[in-house]
CSV table of C-alpha atoms in Angstrom, one decimal:
chain,number,residue,atom,x,y,z
A,1,UNK,CA,58.7,120.8,156.3
A,2,UNK,CA,57.9,123.5,153.6
A,3,UNK,CA,60.3,126.6,153.6
A,4,UNK,CA,59.1,130.1,153.9
A,5,UNK,CA,59.4,132.5,151.2
A,6,UNK,CA,62.9,133.5,152.4
A,7,UNK,CA,64.3,130.0,152.5
A,8,UNK,CA,63.1,128.8,149.1
A,9,UNK,CA,65.6,128.7,145.8
A,10,UNK,CA,65.1,132.4,145.0
A,11,UNK,CA,66.7,135.5,143.6
A,12,UNK,CA,68.7,133.2,141.1
A,13,UNK,CA,69.9,134.7,137.8
A,14,UNK,CA,71.5,133.3,134.7
A,15,UNK,CA,73.3,135.3,132.0
A,16,UNK,CA,72.8,132.7,129.3
A,17,UNK,CA,74.2,134.6,126.2
A,18,UNK,CA,76.3,137.8,127.2
A,19,UNK,CA,74.2,140.8,126.8
A,20,UNK,CA,71.5,139.0,124.9
A,21,UNK,CA,69.8,136.3,126.9
A,22,UNK,CA,68.7,135.9,130.5
A,23,UNK,CA,67.1,133.5,132.9
A,24,UNK,CA,65.6,133.6,136.2
A,25,UNK,CA,63.8,131.1,138.7
A,26,UNK,CA,61.5,131.8,141.3
A,27,UNK,CA,60.5,130.8,144.6
A,28,UNK,CA,57.6,128.5,145.2
A,29,UNK,CA,54.8,127.0,147.4
A,30,UNK,CA,51.5,124.9,147.3
A,31,UNK,CA,48.1,124.9,146.2
A,32,UNK,CA,46.7,127.4,143.4
A,33,UNK,CA,43.1,127.4,144.2
A,34,UNK,CA,41.5,130.8,144.9
A,35,UNK,CA,44.5,132.6,144.3
A,36,UNK,CA,44.0,133.5,140.5
A,37,UNK,CA,40.7,135.1,141.0
A,38,UNK,CA,41.9,138.2,139.7
A,39,UNK,CA,42.5,136.5,136.4
A,40,UNK,CA,39.2,134.6,136.3
A,41,UNK,CA,36.6,137.7,135.4
A,42,UNK,CA,35.9,136.3,132.2
A,43,UNK,CA,34.3,133.2,131.3
A,44,UNK,CA,36.1,130.4,129.2
A,45,UNK,CA,34.5,131.1,125.9
A,46,UNK,CA,35.4,135.0,126.1
A,47,UNK,CA,39.2,133.9,126.8
A,48,UNK,CA,39.3,131.2,124.0
A,49,UNK,CA,37.8,133.9,121.7
A,50,UNK,CA,40.1,136.4,122.0
A,51,UNK,CA,42.1,137.7,119.0
A,52,UNK,CA,45.5,136.4,118.7
A,53,UNK,CA,47.0,139.8,118.9
A,54,UNK,CA,45.9,139.8,122.7
A,55,UNK,CA,46.3,136.2,123.3
A,56,UNK,CA,49.1,135.3,126.0
A,57,UNK,CA,51.0,133.3,123.7
A,58,UNK,CA,50.1,131.5,120.2
A,59,UNK,CA,49.1,127.9,120.1
A,60,UNK,CA,52.0,127.0,118.2
A,61,UNK,CA,54.4,128.4,120.7
A,62,UNK,CA,52.3,126.5,123.3
A,63,UNK,CA,52.7,123.1,121.6
A,64,UNK,CA,56.8,123.9,121.3
A,65,UNK,CA,57.1,124.8,125.0
A,66,UNK,CA,54.6,122.1,126.3
A,67,UNK,CA,56.4,119.3,124.2
A,68,UNK,CA,59.7,120.4,124.8
A,69,UNK,CA,59.1,120.3,128.7
A,70,UNK,CA,57.8,117.0,128.6
A,71,UNK,CA,60.5,115.5,126.5
A,72,UNK,CA,63.0,117.1,128.6
A,73,UNK,CA,61.5,115.6,131.7
A,74,UNK,CA,61.2,112.1,130.2
A,75,UNK,CA,65.0,112.3,129.4
A,76,UNK,CA,66.2,113.0,133.0
A,77,UNK,CA,69.5,111.2,134.2
A,78,UNK,CA,69.5,109.5,136.4
A,79,UNK,CA,65.9,108.2,135.3
A,80,UNK,CA,62.7,109.5,137.3
A,81,UNK,CA,60.5,106.8,138.9
A,82,UNK,CA,57.7,109.5,139.5
A,83,UNK,CA,58.1,112.2,136.8
A,84,UNK,CA,54.6,113.4,135.8
A,85,UNK,CA,53.4,114.3,132.3
A,86,UNK,CA,52.9,118.0,132.2
A,87,UNK,CA,49.7,119.8,130.7
A,88,UNK,CA,48.9,123.3,129.8
A,89,UNK,CA,46.8,125.4,132.1
A,90,UNK,CA,44.9,128.3,131.3
A,91,UNK,CA,44.7,130.0,134.5
A,92,UNK,CA,48.4,129.6,134.9
A,93,UNK,CA,48.6,131.3,131.4
A,94,UNK,CA,46.5,134.2,132.5
A,95,UNK,CA,48.8,134.8,135.4
A,96,UNK,CA,51.5,134.8,133.3
A,97,UNK,CA,50.1,137.1,130.9
A,98,UNK,CA,49.5,139.7,133.6
A,99,UNK,CA,53.0,139.5,134.9
A,100,UNK,CA,54.5,139.7,131.1
A,101,UNK,CA,52.8,142.9,130.4
A,102,UNK,CA,54.3,144.6,133.4
A,103,UNK,CA,57.4,144.4,131.7
A,104,UNK,CA,59.3,144.2,134.9
A,105,UNK,CA,62.4,142.1,135.1
A,106,UNK,CA,61.7,140.3,138.3
A,107,UNK,CA,59.5,137.7,139.8
A,108,UNK,CA,55.8,138.6,140.6
A,109,UNK,CA,53.1,139.3,141.6
A,110,UNK,CA,54.0,139.2,145.0
A,111,UNK,CA,51.0,137.7,146.6
A,112,UNK,CA,51.4,134.7,144.1
A,113,UNK,CA,55.0,133.7,144.5
A,114,UNK,CA,54.0,131.6,147.4
A,115,UNK,CA,51.8,129.4,145.5
A,116,UNK,CA,53.3,128.8,142.0
A,117,UNK,CA,56.7,128.3,140.4
A,118,UNK,CA,58.3,130.4,138.1
A,119,UNK,CA,61.0,130.7,135.3
A,120,UNK,CA,61.6,134.1,133.3
A,121,UNK,CA,63.4,134.4,130.0
A,122,UNK,CA,64.2,137.5,127.9
A,123,UNK,CA,66.1,138.2,124.9
A,124,UNK,CA,66.7,141.0,122.2
A,125,UNK,CA,68.2,141.2,118.8
A,126,UNK,CA,68.2,137.9,116.9
A,127,UNK,CA,65.2,136.2,116.9
A,128,UNK,CA,64.7,132.9,118.9
A,129,UNK,CA,62.0,130.4,119.3
A,130,UNK,CA,60.7,130.1,123.0
A,131,UNK,CA,62.1,126.7,123.3
A,132,UNK,CA,65.5,128.8,123.3
A,133,UNK,CA,64.9,129.7,126.7
A,134,UNK,CA,63.2,126.5,128.0
A,135,UNK,CA,66.4,124.3,126.6
A,136,UNK,CA,68.8,127.2,128.5
A,137,UNK,CA,66.9,126.5,131.7
A,138,UNK,CA,67.3,122.8,131.5
A,139,UNK,CA,70.8,123.1,130.4
A,140,UNK,CA,71.6,124.1,133.9
A,141,UNK,CA,71.8,120.2,134.7
A,142,UNK,CA,75.4,120.4,134.2
A,143,UNK,CA,75.8,122.1,137.7
A,144,UNK,CA,73.3,120.0,139.4
A,145,UNK,CA,74.3,116.9,141.1
A,146,UNK,CA,71.5,114.6,141.8
A,147,UNK,CA,69.6,114.2,144.1
A,148,UNK,CA,70.8,117.8,145.3
A,149,UNK,CA,72.6,121.1,144.0
A,150,UNK,CA,75.9,120.4,145.4
A,151,UNK,CA,77.8,121.9,142.7
A,152,UNK,CA,75.6,125.2,142.1
A,153,UNK,CA,74.6,127.3,145.2
A,154,UNK,CA,70.9,127.4,145.9
A,155,UNK,CA,71.4,130.8,147.9
A,156,UNK,CA,73.6,132.7,145.4
A,157,UNK,CA,72.4,136.4,145.5
A,158,UNK,CA,70.5,138.3,143.2
A,159,UNK,CA,72.5,139.2,140.0
A,160,UNK,CA,75.7,136.9,141.4
A,161,UNK,CA,78.4,135.0,139.4
A,162,UNK,CA,78.9,131.3,139.6
A,163,UNK,CA,77.0,128.3,138.7
A,164,UNK,CA,72.8,128.2,139.3
A,165,UNK,CA,70.6,125.3,138.7
A,166,UNK,CA,67.3,126.1,140.0
A,167,UNK,CA,65.8,126.6,136.7
A,168,UNK,CA,66.5,123.4,135.8
A,169,UNK,CA,65.3,121.8,138.9
A,170,UNK,CA,61.8,123.7,138.5
A,171,UNK,CA,61.5,122.2,135.0
A,172,UNK,CA,62.1,118.7,136.2
A,173,UNK,CA,60.4,118.8,139.7
A,174,UNK,CA,58.2,115.5,139.2
A,175,UNK,CA,54.9,116.9,141.0
A,176,UNK,CA,54.8,120.0,138.8
A,177,UNK,CA,52.5,118.9,136.3
A,178,UNK,CA,50.8,122.1,134.9
A,179,UNK,CA,52.4,125.1,133.2
A,180,UNK,CA,51.1,128.1,131.7
A,181,UNK,CA,53.2,130.9,129.8
A,182,UNK,CA,53.1,134.2,128.2
A,183,UNK,CA,55.2,136.0,126.0
A,184,UNK,CA,55.1,140.1,125.4
A,185,UNK,CA,57.4,142.4,123.7
A,186,UNK,CA,58.5,144.9,126.1
A,187,UNK,CA,59.8,148.6,124.8
A,188,UNK,CA,62.8,150.2,126.8
A,189,UNK,CA,62.7,147.2,129.3
A,190,UNK,CA,65.1,147.4,132.6
A,191,UNK,CA,67.3,144.2,132.5
A,192,UNK,CA,69.8,144.5,135.3
A,193,UNK,CA,70.2,148.3,134.7
A,194,UNK,CA,70.6,147.7,130.9
A,195,UNK,CA,67.8,149.2,128.6
A,196,UNK,CA,66.6,146.8,126.1
A,197,UNK,CA,65.0,148.9,123.1
A,198,UNK,CA,62.6,145.9,122.4
A,199,UNK,CA,63.1,143.0,124.8
A,200,UNK,CA,60.9,139.8,124.0
A,201,UNK,CA,60.0,138.6,127.5
A,202,UNK,CA,58.6,135.1,128.3
A,203,UNK,CA,57.1,134.3,131.8
A,204,UNK,CA,56.1,130.6,132.5
A,205,UNK,CA,54.2,129.8,135.7
A,206,UNK,CA,54.3,126.3,137.4
A,207,UNK,CA,51.8,124.4,139.7
A,208,UNK,CA,52.2,122.7,141.9
A,209,UNK,CA,55.6,124.7,142.7
A,210,UNK,CA,58.7,122.8,143.0
A,211,UNK,CA,62.2,123.7,144.3
A,212,UNK,CA,61.7,122.9,148.1
A,213,UNK,CA,64.8,123.0,150.2
A,214,UNK,CA,66.1,119.8,151.1
A,215,UNK,CA,64.0,117.9,148.8
A,216,UNK,CA,65.3,116.3,145.4
A,217,UNK,CA,63.3,117.2,142.2
A,218,UNK,CA,62.2,113.5,141.7
A,219,UNK,CA,62.4,110.1,142.9
A,220,UNK,CA,65.3,108.0,141.4
A,221,UNK,CA,64.1,104.7,140.0
A,222,UNK,CA,62.6,102.5,136.9
A,223,UNK,CA,60.5,105.2,135.0
A,224,UNK,CA,56.8,105.3,135.9
A,225,UNK,CA,57.0,102.8,138.7
A,226,UNK,CA,56.5,105.4,141.6
A,227,UNK,CA,53.6,107.1,140.0
A,228,UNK,CA,50.7,108.6,141.9
A,229,UNK,CA,47.8,106.1,142.0
A,230,UNK,CA,45.5,108.7,140.2
A,231,UNK,CA,47.4,107.8,136.8
A,232,UNK,CA,46.0,104.3,137.2
A,233,UNK,CA,49.3,103.0,135.9
A,234,UNK,CA,49.7,105.0,132.9
A,235,UNK,CA,52.8,105.6,131.3
A,236,UNK,CA,54.1,107.7,128.2
A,237,UNK,CA,57.9,108.5,127.3
A,238,UNK,CA,59.0,107.9,130.6
A,239,UNK,CA,56.3,110.2,132.4
A,240,UNK,CA,53.3,109.1,134.6
A,241,UNK,CA,50.3,109.6,132.2
A,242,UNK,CA,46.7,109.3,132.4
A,243,UNK,CA,45.0,108.5,129.1
A,244,UNK,CA,41.3,110.4,129.9
A,245,UNK,CA,41.6,112.9,127.2
A,246,UNK,CA,43.0,115.4,129.9
A,247,UNK,CA,46.4,115.9,128.2
A,248,UNK,CA,44.9,118.2,125.5
A,249,UNK,CA,47.7,119.2,122.8
A,250,UNK,CA,47.1,122.6,121.2
A,251,UNK,CA,47.3,122.8,117.2
A,252,UNK,CA,48.6,125.8,115.2
A,253,UNK,CA,46.4,128.7,114.8
A,254,UNK,CA,44.7,128.7,111.2
A,255,UNK,CA,45.0,132.5,111.3
A,256,UNK,CA,48.6,132.7,111.3
A,257,UNK,CA,50.2,133.2,108.0
A,258,UNK,CA,53.5,132.2,106.5
A,259,UNK,CA,56.1,134.7,106.9
A,260,UNK,CA,56.6,135.5,103.3
A,261,UNK,CA,53.4,134.7,101.7
A,262,UNK,CA,49.5,134.8,102.6
A,263,UNK,CA,48.6,131.1,103.5
A,264,UNK,CA,46.8,129.5,100.5
A,265,UNK,CA,43.4,128.3,101.1
A,266,UNK,CA,43.2,124.6,102.2
A,267,UNK,CA,43.1,121.8,99.4
A,268,UNK,CA,40.1,119.7,99.5
A,269,UNK,CA,39.9,116.9,102.0
A,270,UNK,CA,39.0,114.4,99.4
A,271,UNK,CA,41.2,114.3,95.8
A,272,UNK,CA,41.1,112.1,92.9
A,273,UNK,CA,44.7,110.3,93.3
A,274,UNK,CA,44.7,106.8,93.9
A,275,UNK,CA,45.1,105.8,97.3
A,276,UNK,CA,47.2,102.6,98.1
A,277,UNK,CA,45.3,99.8,100.0
A,278,UNK,CA,48.2,98.5,101.8
A,279,UNK,CA,47.5,98.9,105.6
A,280,UNK,CA,50.1,100.3,107.8
A,281,UNK,CA,51.7,97.2,109.8
A,282,UNK,CA,50.7,96.6,113.2
A,283,UNK,CA,53.0,97.7,116.0
A,284,UNK,CA,53.9,94.1,116.6
A,285,UNK,CA,55.4,93.4,113.1
A,286,UNK,CA,59.3,93.5,112.6
A,287,UNK,CA,60.2,97.0,111.5
A,288,UNK,CA,63.8,97.1,112.5
A,289,UNK,CA,64.9,95.9,109.1
A,290,UNK,CA,62.9,98.4,107.6
A,291,UNK,CA,64.5,101.2,109.8
A,292,UNK,CA,65.9,104.1,107.6
A,293,UNK,CA,67.7,107.0,109.5
A,294,UNK,CA,68.6,110.5,107.5
A,295,UNK,CA,70.9,113.1,108.7
A,296,UNK,CA,70.9,114.8,105.3
A,297,UNK,CA,70.4,118.6,105.9
A,298,UNK,CA,69.1,121.3,103.8
A,299,UNK,CA,70.8,124.0,105.8
A,300,UNK,CA,74.6,124.5,104.4
A,301,UNK,CA,77.4,124.9,107.1
A,302,UNK,CA,79.5,127.9,106.0
A,303,UNK,CA,82.6,129.6,107.3
A,304,UNK,CA,82.9,133.1,108.7
A,305,UNK,CA,84.0,134.5,105.3
A,306,UNK,CA,82.2,132.3,102.8
A,307,UNK,CA,81.1,134.2,100.0
A,308,UNK,CA,77.6,133.6,98.2
A,309,UNK,CA,78.9,133.7,94.8
A,310,UNK,CA,81.1,130.6,95.6
A,311,UNK,CA,78.7,129.0,97.6
A,312,UNK,CA,75.9,129.5,95.2
A,313,UNK,CA,76.9,128.2,91.8
A,314,UNK,CA,74.4,126.2,90.0
A,315,UNK,CA,72.5,125.9,93.2
A,316,UNK,CA,69.2,127.5,94.8
A,317,UNK,CA,70.4,129.6,97.5
A,318,UNK,CA,68.6,128.9,100.8
A,319,UNK,CA,69.3,128.3,104.3
A,320,UNK,CA,73.1,128.5,106.1
A,321,UNK,CA,74.3,128.0,109.3
A,322,UNK,CA,77.1,130.7,110.4
A,323,UNK,CA,79.7,129.4,113.0
A,324,UNK,CA,80.2,131.5,116.1
A,325,UNK,CA,83.0,134.1,116.4
A,326,UNK,CA,82.3,135.8,113.1
A,327,UNK,CA,81.9,139.3,114.3
A,328,UNK,CA,85.9,139.9,113.8
A,329,UNK,CA,86.4,137.4,111.2
A,330,UNK,CA,83.4,138.0,108.6
A,331,UNK,CA,85.6,138.8,105.6
A,332,UNK,CA,84.1,141.2,102.8
A,333,UNK,CA,80.7,142.7,102.9
A,334,UNK,CA,79.4,145.0,100.0
A,335,UNK,CA,76.1,146.9,100.5
A,336,UNK,CA,73.4,147.5,102.8
A,337,UNK,CA,70.1,145.6,103.1
A,338,UNK,CA,71.0,144.4,99.5
A,339,UNK,CA,74.4,142.6,99.5
A,340,UNK,CA,76.8,142.1,96.4
A,341,UNK,CA,77.1,138.2,95.7
A,342,UNK,CA,80.5,138.6,96.6
A,343,UNK,CA,79.9,139.4,100.2
A,344,UNK,CA,80.4,137.0,103.0
A,345,UNK,CA,77.2,135.3,103.9
A,346,UNK,CA,77.6,135.3,107.8
A,347,UNK,CA,79.1,138.9,107.7
A,348,UNK,CA,76.0,140.1,105.9
A,349,UNK,CA,73.9,138.2,108.5
A,350,UNK,CA,75.7,139.9,111.1
A,351,UNK,CA,75.1,143.7,109.5
A,352,UNK,CA,71.5,142.9,109.1
A,353,UNK,CA,71.4,141.7,112.7
A,354,UNK,CA,69.9,138.4,111.7
A,355,UNK,CA,72.5,136.5,113.6
A,356,UNK,CA,75.1,137.6,116.3
A,357,UNK,CA,78.5,136.4,117.4
A,358,UNK,CA,77.0,133.2,118.7
A,359,UNK,CA,76.3,132.3,114.9
A,360,UNK,CA,73.1,130.7,113.8
A,361,UNK,CA,70.9,130.1,110.8
A,362,UNK,CA,69.7,132.4,108.1
A,363,UNK,CA,67.7,132.2,104.9
A,364,UNK,CA,69.4,134.0,101.6
A,365,UNK,CA,67.3,135.0,98.8
A,366,UNK,CA,68.6,136.2,95.3
A,367,UNK,CA,66.8,139.5,94.3
A,368,UNK,CA,68.3,140.0,90.6
A,369,UNK,CA,70.8,143.2,89.8
A,370,UNK,CA,71.2,146.2,91.6
A,371,UNK,CA,72.8,149.8,90.5
A,372,UNK,CA,74.6,150.3,93.3
A,373,UNK,CA,75.3,149.3,96.8
A,374,UNK,CA,75.6,151.4,99.9
A,375,UNK,CA,78.3,151.5,102.7
A,376,UNK,CA,77.1,151.5,106.4
A,377,UNK,CA,78.4,150.8,109.6
A,378,UNK,CA,75.5,148.1,111.5
A,379,UNK,CA,75.9,145.9,114.2
A,380,UNK,CA,79.6,146.1,114.5
A,381,UNK,CA,79.8,145.4,110.7
A,382,UNK,CA,81.6,147.9,108.4
A,383,UNK,CA,80.4,147.3,104.7
A,384,UNK,CA,81.9,148.5,101.5
A,385,UNK,CA,80.3,150.6,98.8
A,386,UNK,CA,80.0,149.5,94.9
A,387,UNK,CA,78.8,151.7,92.5
A,388,UNK,CA,78.4,149.6,89.4
A,389,UNK,CA,75.4,147.1,88.6
A,390,UNK,CA,75.8,143.5,90.0
A,391,UNK,CA,73.6,140.8,91.2
A,392,UNK,CA,72.5,140.9,94.8
A,393,UNK,CA,70.8,139.0,97.5
A,394,UNK,CA,69.2,139.7,101.0
A,395,UNK,CA,69.1,137.7,104.1
A,396,UNK,CA,66.3,137.0,106.6
A,397,UNK,CA,65.8,135.0,109.7
A,398,UNK,CA,64.6,131.5,110.1
A,399,UNK,CA,61.4,131.1,111.7
A,400,UNK,CA,60.1,128.3,113.5
A,401,UNK,CA,56.5,126.9,113.0
A,402,UNK,CA,54.6,124.0,114.9
A,403,UNK,CA,52.4,121.9,112.5
A,404,UNK,CA,50.1,118.8,113.3
A,405,UNK,CA,50.4,115.4,112.0
A,406,UNK,CA,47.8,116.0,109.1
A,407,UNK,CA,49.5,119.1,107.8
A,408,UNK,CA,50.5,119.1,104.0
A,409,UNK,CA,53.0,120.8,102.0
A,410,UNK,CA,50.2,122.0,99.7
A,411,UNK,CA,48.4,123.5,102.7
A,412,UNK,CA,51.5,125.0,104.3
A,413,UNK,CA,54.2,125.9,101.7
A,414,UNK,CA,53.3,125.3,98.4
A,415,UNK,CA,56.0,125.3,95.3
A,416,UNK,CA,56.3,128.5,93.7
A,417,UNK,CA,58.7,130.4,91.3
A,418,UNK,CA,60.8,132.0,92.4
A,419,UNK,CA,61.7,129.1,95.0
A,420,UNK,CA,60.4,130.3,98.3
A,421,UNK,CA,61.8,129.8,101.8
A,422,UNK,CA,59.7,127.5,104.2
A,423,UNK,CA,59.8,127.8,107.9
A,424,UNK,CA,61.5,125.5,110.1
A,425,UNK,CA,58.8,123.1,111.2
A,426,UNK,CA,58.1,121.2,114.4
A,427,UNK,CA,56.0,118.1,114.2
A,428,UNK,CA,54.3,116.7,117.3
A,429,UNK,CA,55.0,113.1,118.8
A,430,UNK,CA,53.2,110.2,117.7
A,431,UNK,CA,52.0,110.8,114.2
A,432,UNK,CA,52.9,107.3,113.2
A,433,UNK,CA,49.8,106.2,114.4
A,434,UNK,CA,47.8,108.7,112.5
A,435,UNK,CA,46.9,106.6,109.6
A,436,UNK,CA,44.1,109.0,108.2
A,437,UNK,CA,47.1,111.1,107.1
A,438,UNK,CA,48.9,110.2,103.7
A,439,UNK,CA,52.0,109.7,102.8
A,440,UNK,CA,52.8,109.5,99.0
A,441,UNK,CA,56.2,108.5,97.5
A,442,UNK,CA,59.7,107.7,99.0
A,443,UNK,CA,62.5,110.5,99.2
A,444,UNK,CA,60.3,112.5,97.1
A,445,UNK,CA,56.7,113.1,98.6
A,446,UNK,CA,53.7,114.4,96.8
A,447,UNK,CA,52.5,117.7,98.4
A,448,UNK,CA,49.3,115.9,99.3
A,449,UNK,CA,51.4,114.1,101.7
A,450,UNK,CA,51.3,114.6,105.4
A,451,UNK,CA,55.0,116.5,106.3
A,452,UNK,CA,55.3,114.9,109.8
A,453,UNK,CA,54.6,111.4,108.8
A,454,UNK,CA,56.8,111.8,105.4
A,455,UNK,CA,59.3,113.2,107.7
A,456,UNK,CA,59.1,109.8,110.0
A,457,UNK,CA,59.0,107.6,106.9
A,458,UNK,CA,62.2,109.2,105.4
A,459,UNK,CA,63.9,108.8,109.0
A,460,UNK,CA,64.3,112.5,109.5
A,461,UNK,CA,62.7,112.5,113.0
A,462,UNK,CA,61.1,109.8,115.0
A,463,UNK,CA,57.7,109.2,116.1
A,464,UNK,CA,58.0,109.1,119.6
A,465,UNK,CA,60.0,112.3,120.0
A,466,UNK,CA,58.7,114.5,117.0
A,467,UNK,CA,61.1,117.4,116.2
A,468,UNK,CA,62.5,120.0,113.7
A,469,UNK,CA,62.8,119.5,110.4
A,470,UNK,CA,63.2,121.6,106.9
A,471,UNK,CA,61.1,121.2,103.9
A,472,UNK,CA,62.2,122.0,100.5
A,473,UNK,CA,59.1,122.3,97.7
A,474,UNK,CA,60.1,120.9,94.3
A,475,UNK,CA,58.6,120.3,91.0
A,476,UNK,CA,56.1,117.6,90.8
A,477,UNK,CA,57.5,113.9,89.8
A,478,UNK,CA,56.1,111.7,87.0
A,479,UNK,CA,56.0,108.9,89.4
A,480,UNK,CA,56.0,108.3,93.4
A,481,UNK,CA,57.0,104.9,94.4
A,482,UNK,CA,55.5,103.5,97.6
A,483,UNK,CA,57.8,101.8,100.2
A,484,UNK,CA,57.7,100.3,103.9
A,485,UNK,CA,60.1,102.4,106.1
A,486,UNK,CA,60.0,103.1,109.9
A,487,UNK,CA,56.5,101.6,110.4
A,488,UNK,CA,54.8,103.5,107.7
A,489,UNK,CA,53.6,102.4,104.3
A,490,UNK,CA,53.7,105.4,101.7
A,491,UNK,CA,51.5,104.9,98.6
A,492,UNK,CA,52.5,104.9,94.9
A,493,UNK,CA,51.3,106.8,92.0
A,494,UNK,CA,51.9,106.9,88.5
A,495,UNK,CA,51.7,110.0,86.1
A,496,UNK,CA,49.9,112.4,88.6
A,497,UNK,CA,47.4,114.8,87.6
A,498,UNK,CA,48.6,117.9,89.5
A,499,UNK,CA,50.2,119.0,92.6
A,500,UNK,CA,54.2,119.5,93.2
A,501,UNK,CA,56.5,117.5,95.6
A,502,UNK,CA,58.7,118.0,98.4
A,503,UNK,CA,61.6,116.8,100.5
A,504,UNK,CA,62.3,116.8,104.3
A,505,UNK,CA,65.3,117.4,106.0
A,506,UNK,CA,67.0,116.7,109.3
A,507,UNK,CA,67.8,119.8,111.6
A,508,UNK,CA,71.0,118.7,113.7
């Protein structure tokens, strides 16, 4: 028997990071039909042609959220026998957009709450990809005991303390196979009585809803052994899957620019370079002997008080990872905005608001000599002044961009001097089988290569899961040597006429 509104898992809150991130889960019910009419006053052509500034969410963020949902749903433990593959739903996106623009930190609208599931997330300060909240929802699994929430409290009152787990159960509810989300920037948003000057608000709506009282989120058993008949026996990554073209994957919007420079014009689809004719081996060939795994990272781990001068001697300053707990142990910071090379990397990141006391990644750029450095107090960090000329650097955040299997470095992040910072990239699943996307080289790859397939070839990501990686554009090589690794045969080129090169690195 289905529960009424009052009996569902409702009103739960989670303070994911104190004063920074909060997430909530919502009551749910059945069928979506006829309830979304107020969001259907425009036809589909109008909706798809809306400018990016008016869209509920960018296409790259859609892909990030959708792929992570399916990845997490496919890895539940104990394994699920009836977990359905989730697809994006435009009508759910519209309803989420409507609510995100109210900037109300509560569930709604009330007339919809009995027909959909809903998870909310918000953050301020340090930039985070939308997947941060999705992962935080899933991480509530630590307080959940299958098949019932025996350790978390499903009736925990609003803004209570103690463990909750109903974001997790909605995310992995087997029959919730549609999702639509929206992101909105809300100014002076009231979050539990605290006014956040600039909050990034994420709303995700689900259908059919989950979290029915007395029911487990999924059936335990061999993956795909209890799929609904409508899937025709299809299975993909432990999820019930119907290969009829309905599982549409969004690709990044072409109008989105790199965060430093304008996106270059696309290279020609045909070029004069020699193409290796060796075919990619068929899936039934033994590829274990050619398996390569790389855990090499471009991002350098530093201590709270590590100064850039010591870390950057003779190397290109680029991406750094700061540990948590640096706010009271950041060492010496000189300057404001432009920092002296003898400043702490992490302290500068804290001062600039790029990271917080939870640590995180930041990019560093050398900017030459500055005549003087100012003394200021920002974000809990007091810097020192310096009234003499010295080399300086700036810090910036590390954005995340989604790319498709065919995206090349020449299109996305070409080599330039001074060396630029490329965004952290997210590759979709199953790029291994995109034989039209070239891979040229080994270890060092021609910039006409597919980024994602080169990453699979290098062992940085796996095809069946996709994932994050870092790219470093470099000067071109005199030759690119092909090889067979991880199911991909790369091409060889001697004395290339033009173009540059790149390396790919793991994100761990």
